[in-house]
């Protein structure tokens, strides 16, 4: 039985190991979330940016666009990780108000913010050992165009939030394909990630919010998955919907990752049915 289990594990690992010429395995750095940290598109994973191992640097640069028809979000940023232990990241978001700005003759046609992040791997490993990889992150967000958020009830233009996330790659866990599972909680009062400020007239305290994702790795180059992110509801002028997406990730090598997704964002700033396309391109080292 022991020999049989060893053979099965080797069969599951073979496609990955064949592409792991050095260091961490292909795709285990994930992509980059819209807030700049390593993971999926709308949720972070416990992994760290790039492919650096113990005693090595890793990192990535990325650009992302989300287009719903009424709105457009553009994000760019960079992240560095050292020793496969700690990650530092920076992202700048620009949210084009599009239809809303035209219909309401708003004084500004876009909102933007800067996000400074740190993530620390606490324990565990993505693939090996009994425990999943678990990481703790902090993100300091600074809103740069606060006039509109202040008019709709936001209480502050900057804030810090925390998240705890765990990730595990189960070899052969989905009908013989490798399965990645990720789940976490976030402690935040950001309105629409912080683009509409922080706190509101309805509630000005942080909420404990759930988020998670799952992906099937059909081979070392392709991943298909889903994500979910719970959102707070702090402003009385408009509801804030939870987010979800269906994504396809392509990892041709350790230098490049491309993620295409269909995102369901619900209501954003009074406009319903904000569903659309998500495209992210990342370069890693």
PDB file of C-alpha atoms in Angstrom:
ATOM      1  CA  UNK A   1       0.000   0.000   0.000  1.00  0.00           C
ATOM      2  CA  UNK A   2       2.858   2.379   0.850  1.00  0.00           C
ATOM      3  CA  UNK A   3       4.482   1.713  -2.515  1.00  0.00           C
ATOM      4  CA  UNK A   4       1.155   2.296  -4.304  1.00  0.00           C
ATOM      5  CA  UNK A   5       0.639   5.652  -2.553  1.00  0.00           C
ATOM      6  CA  UNK A   6       4.172   6.698  -3.508  1.00  0.00           C
ATOM      7  CA  UNK A   7       3.526   5.851  -7.141  1.00  0.00           C
ATOM      8  CA  UNK A   8       0.259   7.774  -7.162  1.00  0.00           C
ATOM      9  CA  UNK A   9       1.861  10.845  -5.591  1.00  0.00           C
ATOM     10  CA  UNK A  10       4.682  10.726  -8.116  1.00  0.00           C
ATOM     11  CA  UNK A  11       2.170  10.568 -10.964  1.00  0.00           C
ATOM     12  CA  UNK A  12       0.339  13.607  -9.637  1.00  0.00           C
ATOM     13  CA  UNK A  13       3.517  15.601  -9.110  1.00  0.00           C
ATOM     14  CA  UNK A  14       5.234  14.679 -12.369  1.00  0.00           C
ATOM     15  CA  UNK A  15       3.585  17.345 -14.562  1.00  0.00           C
ATOM     16  CA  UNK A  16       4.495  20.021 -12.028  1.00  0.00           C
ATOM     17  CA  UNK A  17       8.045  18.860 -11.350  1.00  0.00           C
ATOM     18  CA  UNK A  18       8.784  18.674 -15.038  1.00  0.00           C
ATOM     19  CA  UNK A  19       8.312  22.439 -15.212  1.00  0.00           C
ATOM     20  CA  UNK A  20       9.959  23.293 -11.889  1.00  0.00           C
ATOM     21  CA  UNK A  21      13.498  23.753 -13.184  1.00  0.00           C
ATOM     22  CA  UNK A  22      14.506  25.607 -10.015  1.00  0.00           C
ATOM     23  CA  UNK A  23      12.846  26.977  -6.923  1.00  0.00           C
ATOM     24  CA  UNK A  24       9.095  27.134  -6.491  1.00  0.00           C
ATOM     25  CA  UNK A  25       6.789  25.357  -8.918  1.00  0.00           C
ATOM     26  CA  UNK A  26       5.193  27.107 -11.882  1.00  0.00           C
ATOM     27  CA  UNK A  27       1.973  29.019 -11.023  1.00  0.00           C
ATOM     28  CA  UNK A  28       2.559  28.769  -7.245  1.00  0.00           C
ATOM     29  CA  UNK A  29       3.195  32.523  -7.155  1.00  0.00           C
ATOM     30  CA  UNK A  30      -0.378  33.024  -8.308  1.00  0.00           C
ATOM     31  CA  UNK A  31      -1.344  36.119 -10.244  1.00  0.00           C
ATOM     32  CA  UNK A  32      -1.766  39.568  -8.659  1.00  0.00           C
ATOM     33  CA  UNK A  33      -4.964  40.794  -7.060  1.00  0.00           C
ATOM     34  CA  UNK A  34      -6.435  44.205  -7.878  1.00  0.00           C
ATOM     35  CA  UNK A  35      -4.976  45.432  -4.580  1.00  0.00           C
ATOM     36  CA  UNK A  36      -1.422  44.488  -5.517  1.00  0.00           C
ATOM     37  CA  UNK A  37      -0.752  41.366  -3.458  1.00  0.00           C
ATOM     38  CA  UNK A  38      -0.118  37.852  -4.747  1.00  0.00           C
ATOM     39  CA  UNK A  39      -3.194  35.706  -5.281  1.00  0.00           C
ATOM     40  CA  UNK A  40      -6.215  35.714  -7.530  1.00  0.00           C
ATOM     41  CA  UNK A  41      -7.981  38.654  -9.116  1.00  0.00           C
ATOM     42  CA  UNK A  42     -10.263  39.892  -6.329  1.00  0.00           C
ATOM     43  CA  UNK A  43      -8.890  37.897  -3.375  1.00  0.00           C
ATOM     44  CA  UNK A  44      -5.346  37.369  -2.080  1.00  0.00           C
ATOM     45  CA  UNK A  45      -3.827  33.941  -1.570  1.00  0.00           C
ATOM     46  CA  UNK A  46      -1.404  32.983   1.194  1.00  0.00           C
ATOM     47  CA  UNK A  47       1.422  32.685  -1.372  1.00  0.00           C
ATOM     48  CA  UNK A  48       3.973  35.463  -1.830  1.00  0.00           C
ATOM     49  CA  UNK A  49       4.862  37.376  -4.991  1.00  0.00           C
ATOM     50  CA  UNK A  50       7.303  35.889  -7.481  1.00  0.00           C
ATOM     51  CA  UNK A  51       9.260  32.653  -7.262  1.00  0.00           C
ATOM     52  CA  UNK A  52      11.958  33.414  -4.666  1.00  0.00           C
ATOM     53  CA  UNK A  53      12.884  30.603  -2.283  1.00  0.00           C
ATOM     54  CA  UNK A  54      14.498  30.791   1.148  1.00  0.00           C
ATOM     55  CA  UNK A  55      17.193  33.475   1.144  1.00  0.00           C
ATOM     56  CA  UNK A  56      16.100  34.760  -2.295  1.00  0.00           C
ATOM     57  CA  UNK A  57      14.187  37.748  -3.647  1.00  0.00           C
ATOM     58  CA  UNK A  58      11.111  37.397  -5.835  1.00  0.00           C
ATOM     59  CA  UNK A  59       8.500  39.758  -7.134  1.00  0.00           C
ATOM     60  CA  UNK A  60       6.286  40.963  -9.946  1.00  0.00           C
ATOM     61  CA  UNK A  61       4.879  43.944 -11.795  1.00  0.00           C
ATOM     62  CA  UNK A  62       1.338  43.919 -13.126  1.00  0.00           C
ATOM     63  CA  UNK A  63      -1.388  45.809 -14.954  1.00  0.00           C
ATOM     64  CA  UNK A  64      -5.126  45.061 -14.713  1.00  0.00           C
ATOM     65  CA  UNK A  65      -8.285  46.401 -16.343  1.00  0.00           C
ATOM     66  CA  UNK A  66     -11.895  45.670 -15.350  1.00  0.00           C
ATOM     67  CA  UNK A  67     -14.561  46.922 -17.778  1.00  0.00           C
ATOM     68  CA  UNK A  68     -18.287  46.767 -16.979  1.00  0.00           C
ATOM     69  CA  UNK A  69     -19.660  49.149 -19.593  1.00  0.00           C
ATOM     70  CA  UNK A  70     -20.703  51.783 -17.056  1.00  0.00           C
ATOM     71  CA  UNK A  71     -17.385  51.809 -15.179  1.00  0.00           C
ATOM     72  CA  UNK A  72     -13.720  51.003 -15.774  1.00  0.00           C
ATOM     73  CA  UNK A  73     -11.051  50.144 -13.216  1.00  0.00           C
ATOM     74  CA  UNK A  74      -7.350  50.352 -14.106  1.00  0.00           C
ATOM     75  CA  UNK A  75      -4.729  49.092 -11.682  1.00  0.00           C
ATOM     76  CA  UNK A  76      -0.945  48.907 -11.840  1.00  0.00           C
ATOM     77  CA  UNK A  77       1.613  48.008  -9.255  1.00  0.00           C
ATOM     78  CA  UNK A  78       4.650  46.120  -8.030  1.00  0.00           C
ATOM     79  CA  UNK A  79       5.408  43.628  -5.260  1.00  0.00           C
ATOM     80  CA  UNK A  80       8.625  42.254  -3.779  1.00  0.00           C
ATOM     81  CA  UNK A  81       9.067  39.217  -1.541  1.00  0.00           C
ATOM     82  CA  UNK A  82      12.097  37.981   0.385  1.00  0.00           C
ATOM     83  CA  UNK A  83      12.934  34.572   1.828  1.00  0.00           C
ATOM     84  CA  UNK A  84       9.474  33.298   0.834  1.00  0.00           C
ATOM     85  CA  UNK A  85       8.468  34.884   4.126  1.00  0.00           C
ATOM     86  CA  UNK A  86       7.482  38.536   3.693  1.00  0.00           C
ATOM     87  CA  UNK A  87       5.950  40.503   0.805  1.00  0.00           C
ATOM     88  CA  UNK A  88       5.785  44.277   0.267  1.00  0.00           C
ATOM     89  CA  UNK A  89       3.425  45.641  -2.384  1.00  0.00           C
ATOM     90  CA  UNK A  90       2.158  48.853  -3.910  1.00  0.00           C
ATOM     91  CA  UNK A  91      -0.831  49.365  -6.224  1.00  0.00           C
ATOM     92  CA  UNK A  92      -2.507  52.411  -7.701  1.00  0.00           C
ATOM     93  CA  UNK A  93      -6.157  52.161  -8.717  1.00  0.00           C
ATOM     94  CA  UNK A  94      -8.028  54.525 -11.018  1.00  0.00           C
ATOM     95  CA  UNK A  95     -11.792  54.120 -11.237  1.00  0.00           C
ATOM     96  CA  UNK A  96     -13.430  55.817 -14.234  1.00  0.00           C
ATOM     97  CA  UNK A  97     -16.993  56.807 -13.276  1.00  0.00           C
ATOM     98  CA  UNK A  98     -18.153  56.763 -16.902  1.00  0.00           C
ATOM     99  CA  UNK A  99     -21.952  56.657 -17.121  1.00  0.00           C
ATOM    100  CA  UNK A 100     -22.486  57.944 -13.576  1.00  0.00           C
ATOM    101  CA  UNK A 101     -20.280  61.018 -14.118  1.00  0.00           C
ATOM    102  CA  UNK A 102     -22.092  61.892 -17.346  1.00  0.00           C
ATOM    103  CA  UNK A 103     -25.637  61.318 -16.078  1.00  0.00           C
ATOM    104  CA  UNK A 104     -25.183  63.229 -12.801  1.00  0.00           C
ATOM    105  CA  UNK A 105     -22.702  65.862 -14.060  1.00  0.00           C
ATOM    106  CA  UNK A 106     -20.337  64.991 -11.232  1.00  0.00           C
ATOM    107  CA  UNK A 107     -17.482  67.373 -10.381  1.00  0.00           C
ATOM    108  CA  UNK A 108     -14.951  64.591 -11.065  1.00  0.00           C
ATOM    109  CA  UNK A 109     -15.044  61.777 -13.621  1.00  0.00           C
ATOM    110  CA  UNK A 110     -12.724  59.372 -11.789  1.00  0.00           C
ATOM    111  CA  UNK A 111     -11.632  58.212  -8.341  1.00  0.00           C
ATOM    112  CA  UNK A 112      -8.222  56.863  -7.415  1.00  0.00           C
ATOM    113  CA  UNK A 113      -6.315  55.483  -4.464  1.00  0.00           C
ATOM    114  CA  UNK A 114      -2.905  54.122  -3.470  1.00  0.00           C
ATOM    115  CA  UNK A 115      -2.566  50.826  -1.597  1.00  0.00           C
ATOM    116  CA  UNK A 116       0.537  49.921   0.430  1.00  0.00           C
ATOM    117  CA  UNK A 117       0.638  46.293   1.544  1.00  0.00           C
ATOM    118  CA  UNK A 118       2.643  43.891   3.655  1.00  0.00           C
ATOM    119  CA  UNK A 119       2.014  40.153   3.877  1.00  0.00           C
ATOM    120  CA  UNK A 120       3.834  37.685   6.153  1.00  0.00           C
ATOM    121  CA  UNK A 121       3.766  33.912   5.819  1.00  0.00           C
ATOM    122  CA  UNK A 122       3.014  32.665   9.320  1.00  0.00           C
ATOM    123  CA  UNK A 123       3.354  28.905   8.894  1.00  0.00           C
ATOM    124  CA  UNK A 124       2.654  25.943   6.644  1.00  0.00           C
ATOM    125  CA  UNK A 125       3.321  25.273   2.984  1.00  0.00           C
ATOM    126  CA  UNK A 126       1.204  25.443  -0.158  1.00  0.00           C
ATOM    127  CA  UNK A 127       1.965  21.830  -1.144  1.00  0.00           C
ATOM    128  CA  UNK A 128       4.033  19.974   1.440  1.00  0.00           C
ATOM    129  CA  UNK A 129       3.454  19.089   5.086  1.00  0.00           C
ATOM    130  CA  UNK A 130       0.253  18.746   7.056  1.00  0.00           C
ATOM    131  CA  UNK A 131      -0.670  22.411   7.366  1.00  0.00           C
ATOM    132  CA  UNK A 132      -1.780  24.745   4.578  1.00  0.00           C
ATOM    133  CA  UNK A 133       0.179  27.920   3.982  1.00  0.00           C
ATOM    134  CA  UNK A 134      -1.259  30.688   6.159  1.00  0.00           C
ATOM    135  CA  UNK A 135      -0.408  34.372   5.792  1.00  0.00           C
ATOM    136  CA  UNK A 136      -1.375  37.592   7.541  1.00  0.00           C
ATOM    137  CA  UNK A 137      -1.592  40.842   5.583  1.00  0.00           C
ATOM    138  CA  UNK A 138      -2.074  44.555   6.214  1.00  0.00           C
ATOM    139  CA  UNK A 139      -3.102  47.111   3.596  1.00  0.00           C
ATOM    140  CA  UNK A 140      -2.994  50.860   4.088  1.00  0.00           C
ATOM    141  CA  UNK A 141      -5.273  52.580   1.573  1.00  0.00           C
ATOM    142  CA  UNK A 142      -5.153  56.286   0.755  1.00  0.00           C
ATOM    143  CA  UNK A 143      -8.002  57.811  -1.269  1.00  0.00           C
ATOM    144  CA  UNK A 144      -6.747  60.560  -3.597  1.00  0.00           C
ATOM    145  CA  UNK A 145     -10.051  62.100  -4.783  1.00  0.00           C
ATOM    146  CA  UNK A 146     -12.194  62.451  -1.675  1.00  0.00           C
ATOM    147  CA  UNK A 147     -14.768  65.056  -2.760  1.00  0.00           C
ATOM    148  CA  UNK A 148     -17.357  62.618  -4.137  1.00  0.00           C
ATOM    149  CA  UNK A 149     -16.891  60.011  -1.354  1.00  0.00           C
ATOM    150  CA  UNK A 150     -17.337  62.727   1.273  1.00  0.00           C
ATOM    151  CA  UNK A 151     -20.539  63.945  -0.387  1.00  0.00           C
ATOM    152  CA  UNK A 152     -22.106  60.469  -0.290  1.00  0.00           C
ATOM    153  CA  UNK A 153     -21.290  59.884   3.383  1.00  0.00           C
ATOM    154  CA  UNK A 154     -17.767  58.424   3.620  1.00  0.00           C
ATOM    155  CA  UNK A 155     -16.117  59.312   6.923  1.00  0.00           C
ATOM    156  CA  UNK A 156     -12.394  59.254   6.067  1.00  0.00           C
ATOM    157  CA  UNK A 157     -10.047  59.270   3.098  1.00  0.00           C
ATOM    158  CA  UNK A 158      -7.540  56.672   4.352  1.00  0.00           C
ATOM    159  CA  UNK A 159      -7.568  53.584   6.521  1.00  0.00           C
ATOM    160  CA  UNK A 160      -5.755  50.334   7.286  1.00  0.00           C
ATOM    161  CA  UNK A 161      -7.319  46.888   7.016  1.00  0.00           C
ATOM    162  CA  UNK A 162      -6.103  43.379   7.840  1.00  0.00           C
ATOM    163  CA  UNK A 163      -6.688  39.956   6.313  1.00  0.00           C
ATOM    164  CA  UNK A 164      -5.813  36.379   7.214  1.00  0.00           C
ATOM    165  CA  UNK A 165      -5.741  33.793   4.439  1.00  0.00           C
ATOM    166  CA  UNK A 166      -4.856  30.131   4.002  1.00  0.00           C
ATOM    167  CA  UNK A 167      -4.058  28.267   0.769  1.00  0.00           C
ATOM    168  CA  UNK A 168      -3.499  24.632  -0.138  1.00  0.00           C
ATOM    169  CA  UNK A 169      -2.699  22.858  -3.412  1.00  0.00           C
ATOM    170  CA  UNK A 170      -4.140  19.341  -3.276  1.00  0.00           C
ATOM    171  CA  UNK A 171      -2.290  17.131  -5.726  1.00  0.00           C
ATOM    172  CA  UNK A 172      -4.755  15.122  -7.804  1.00  0.00           C
ATOM    173  CA  UNK A 173      -7.616  16.563  -5.744  1.00  0.00           C
ATOM    174  CA  UNK A 174     -10.063  17.145  -8.616  1.00  0.00           C
ATOM    175  CA  UNK A 175     -10.541  13.923 -10.626  1.00  0.00           C
ATOM    176  CA  UNK A 176      -6.782  13.591 -10.966  1.00  0.00           C
ATOM    177  CA  UNK A 177      -6.121  17.286 -11.569  1.00  0.00           C
ATOM    178  CA  UNK A 178      -4.459  19.471  -8.978  1.00  0.00           C
ATOM    179  CA  UNK A 179      -6.883  21.550  -6.904  1.00  0.00           C
ATOM    180  CA  UNK A 180      -6.106  24.845  -5.208  1.00  0.00           C
ATOM    181  CA  UNK A 181      -8.296  25.936  -2.290  1.00  0.00           C
ATOM    182  CA  UNK A 182      -8.049  29.321  -0.627  1.00  0.00           C
ATOM    183  CA  UNK A 183     -10.066  30.958   2.139  1.00  0.00           C
ATOM    184  CA  UNK A 184      -9.725  33.971   4.352  1.00  0.00           C
ATOM    185  CA  UNK A 185     -11.280  36.741   6.405  1.00  0.00           C
ATOM    186  CA  UNK A 186     -10.798  40.505   6.138  1.00  0.00           C
ATOM    187  CA  UNK A 187     -11.312  43.198   8.781  1.00  0.00           C
ATOM    188  CA  UNK A 188     -12.263  46.323   6.855  1.00  0.00           C
ATOM    189  CA  UNK A 189     -14.597  49.305   6.469  1.00  0.00           C
ATOM    190  CA  UNK A 190     -13.551  50.195   2.909  1.00  0.00           C
ATOM    191  CA  UNK A 191     -16.358  51.255   0.566  1.00  0.00           C
ATOM    192  CA  UNK A 192     -15.847  49.640  -2.877  1.00  0.00           C
ATOM    193  CA  UNK A 193     -12.292  48.669  -1.892  1.00  0.00           C
ATOM    194  CA  UNK A 194     -11.740  52.222  -0.597  1.00  0.00           C
ATOM    195  CA  UNK A 195     -12.451  54.016  -3.862  1.00  0.00           C
ATOM    196  CA  UNK A 196     -15.526  55.501  -2.150  1.00  0.00           C
ATOM    197  CA  UNK A 197     -13.640  56.184   1.059  1.00  0.00           C
ATOM    198  CA  UNK A 198     -13.894  54.388   4.397  1.00  0.00           C
ATOM    199  CA  UNK A 199     -16.780  54.089   6.827  1.00  0.00           C
ATOM    200  CA  UNK A 200     -20.106  55.730   6.221  1.00  0.00           C
ATOM    201  CA  UNK A 201     -23.253  57.350   7.538  1.00  0.00           C
ATOM    202  CA  UNK A 202     -24.848  53.913   8.022  1.00  0.00           C
ATOM    203  CA  UNK A 203     -21.874  52.313   9.804  1.00  0.00           C
ATOM    204  CA  UNK A 204     -18.365  53.498  10.636  1.00  0.00           C
ATOM    205  CA  UNK A 205     -16.905  50.371  12.194  1.00  0.00           C
ATOM    206  CA  UNK A 206     -14.856  47.623  10.576  1.00  0.00           C
ATOM    207  CA  UNK A 207     -16.624  44.408   9.556  1.00  0.00           C
ATOM    208  CA  UNK A 208     -15.300  40.847   9.465  1.00  0.00           C
ATOM    209  CA  UNK A 209     -15.708  39.800   5.833  1.00  0.00           C
ATOM    210  CA  UNK A 210     -15.327  36.384   4.185  1.00  0.00           C
ATOM    211  CA  UNK A 211     -13.472  35.701   0.947  1.00  0.00           C
ATOM    212  CA  UNK A 212     -12.212  32.667  -0.885  1.00  0.00           C
ATOM    213  CA  UNK A 213     -11.392  30.941  -4.146  1.00  0.00           C
ATOM    214  CA  UNK A 214     -10.909  27.556  -5.751  1.00  0.00           C
ATOM    215  CA  UNK A 215      -9.078  26.602  -8.943  1.00  0.00           C
ATOM    216  CA  UNK A 216      -8.357  23.459 -10.924  1.00  0.00           C
ATOM    217  CA  UNK A 217      -4.895  23.270 -12.512  1.00  0.00           C
ATOM    218  CA  UNK A 218      -5.400  21.194 -15.651  1.00  0.00           C
ATOM    219  CA  UNK A 219      -1.643  21.238 -16.253  1.00  0.00           C
ATOM    220  CA  UNK A 220       1.241  23.490 -15.128  1.00  0.00           C
ATOM    221  CA  UNK A 221       0.166  26.213 -17.594  1.00  0.00           C
ATOM    222  CA  UNK A 222      -3.624  26.515 -17.228  1.00  0.00           C
ATOM    223  CA  UNK A 223      -5.941  27.111 -14.271  1.00  0.00           C
ATOM    224  CA  UNK A 224      -9.718  27.559 -14.164  1.00  0.00           C
ATOM    225  CA  UNK A 225     -11.355  28.847 -11.015  1.00  0.00           C
ATOM    226  CA  UNK A 226     -13.883  30.918  -9.122  1.00  0.00           C
ATOM    227  CA  UNK A 227     -13.576  33.646  -6.483  1.00  0.00           C
ATOM    228  CA  UNK A 228     -15.905  35.248  -3.951  1.00  0.00           C
ATOM    229  CA  UNK A 229     -15.461  38.358  -1.826  1.00  0.00           C
ATOM    230  CA  UNK A 230     -17.898  39.661   0.775  1.00  0.00           C
ATOM    231  CA  UNK A 231     -18.250  43.450   0.941  1.00  0.00           C
ATOM    232  CA  UNK A 232     -19.442  45.803   3.715  1.00  0.00           C
ATOM    233  CA  UNK A 233     -22.510  48.040   3.355  1.00  0.00           C
ATOM    234  CA  UNK A 234     -21.622  51.309   5.069  1.00  0.00           C
ATOM    235  CA  UNK A 235     -23.265  53.961   2.864  1.00  0.00           C
ATOM    236  CA  UNK A 236     -26.998  54.651   2.793  1.00  0.00           C
ATOM    237  CA  UNK A 237     -27.000  56.292  -0.660  1.00  0.00           C
ATOM    238  CA  UNK A 238     -26.351  52.951  -2.411  1.00  0.00           C
ATOM    239  CA  UNK A 239     -26.003  49.278  -1.638  1.00  0.00           C
ATOM    240  CA  UNK A 240     -22.687  47.471  -1.964  1.00  0.00           C
ATOM    241  CA  UNK A 241     -22.785  43.992  -3.478  1.00  0.00           C
ATOM    242  CA  UNK A 242     -20.520  41.046  -2.801  1.00  0.00           C
ATOM    243  CA  UNK A 243     -18.176  40.243  -5.698  1.00  0.00           C
ATOM    244  CA  UNK A 244     -17.556  37.007  -7.587  1.00  0.00           C
ATOM    245  CA  UNK A 245     -15.766  35.939 -10.743  1.00  0.00           C
ATOM    246  CA  UNK A 246     -14.947  33.008 -12.994  1.00  0.00           C
ATOM    247  CA  UNK A 247     -11.324  33.155 -14.170  1.00  0.00           C
ATOM    248  CA  UNK A 248      -8.931  31.447 -16.556  1.00  0.00           C
ATOM    249  CA  UNK A 249      -5.219  31.751 -15.808  1.00  0.00           C
ATOM    250  CA  UNK A 250      -2.385  31.088 -18.269  1.00  0.00           C
ATOM    251  CA  UNK A 251       1.194  30.605 -17.019  1.00  0.00           C
ATOM    252  CA  UNK A 252       3.451  29.981 -20.046  1.00  0.00           C
ATOM    253  CA  UNK A 253       6.577  30.259 -17.882  1.00  0.00           C
ATOM    254  CA  UNK A 254       7.762  31.773 -14.606  1.00  0.00           C
ATOM    255  CA  UNK A 255       8.144  35.210 -16.192  1.00  0.00           C
ATOM    256  CA  UNK A 256       4.598  35.750 -17.395  1.00  0.00           C
ATOM    257  CA  UNK A 257       1.023  35.229 -16.212  1.00  0.00           C
ATOM    258  CA  UNK A 258      -2.205  36.254 -17.929  1.00  0.00           C
ATOM    259  CA  UNK A 259      -5.624  36.098 -16.270  1.00  0.00           C
ATOM    260  CA  UNK A 260      -8.947  36.595 -18.041  1.00  0.00           C
ATOM    261  CA  UNK A 261     -12.162  36.616 -15.997  1.00  0.00           C
ATOM    262  CA  UNK A 262     -15.877  37.289 -16.094  1.00  0.00           C
ATOM    263  CA  UNK A 263     -16.614  39.397 -13.021  1.00  0.00           C
ATOM    264  CA  UNK A 264     -20.014  39.819 -11.335  1.00  0.00           C
ATOM    265  CA  UNK A 265     -19.794  43.009  -9.267  1.00  0.00           C
ATOM    266  CA  UNK A 266     -23.486  43.720  -8.704  1.00  0.00           C
ATOM    267  CA  UNK A 267     -24.462  47.236  -7.650  1.00  0.00           C
ATOM    268  CA  UNK A 268     -21.791  49.937  -7.634  1.00  0.00           C
ATOM    269  CA  UNK A 269     -22.708  53.514  -6.670  1.00  0.00           C
ATOM    270  CA  UNK A 270     -26.448  53.127  -7.555  1.00  0.00           C
ATOM    271  CA  UNK A 271     -25.871  51.340 -10.910  1.00  0.00           C
ATOM    272  CA  UNK A 272     -26.977  47.678 -10.925  1.00  0.00           C
ATOM    273  CA  UNK A 273     -25.725  44.677 -12.888  1.00  0.00           C
ATOM    274  CA  UNK A 274     -22.104  45.733 -13.122  1.00  0.00           C
ATOM    275  CA  UNK A 275     -20.820  42.568 -14.746  1.00  0.00           C
ATOM    276  CA  UNK A 276     -17.944  42.586 -17.161  1.00  0.00           C
ATOM    277  CA  UNK A 277     -14.514  41.506 -18.331  1.00  0.00           C
ATOM    278  CA  UNK A 278     -11.325  41.345 -16.271  1.00  0.00           C
ATOM    279  CA  UNK A 279      -7.847  41.159 -17.840  1.00  0.00           C
ATOM    280  CA  UNK A 280      -4.565  41.119 -15.932  1.00  0.00           C
ATOM    281  CA  UNK A 281      -0.992  40.708 -17.187  1.00  0.00           C
ATOM    282  CA  UNK A 282       1.880  40.049 -14.788  1.00  0.00           C
ATOM    283  CA  UNK A 283       5.641  39.760 -15.130  1.00  0.00           C
ATOM    284  CA  UNK A 284       7.441  37.827 -12.359  1.00  0.00           C
ATOM    285  CA  UNK A 285      10.954  37.033 -11.192  1.00  0.00           C
TER     286      UNK A 285
END
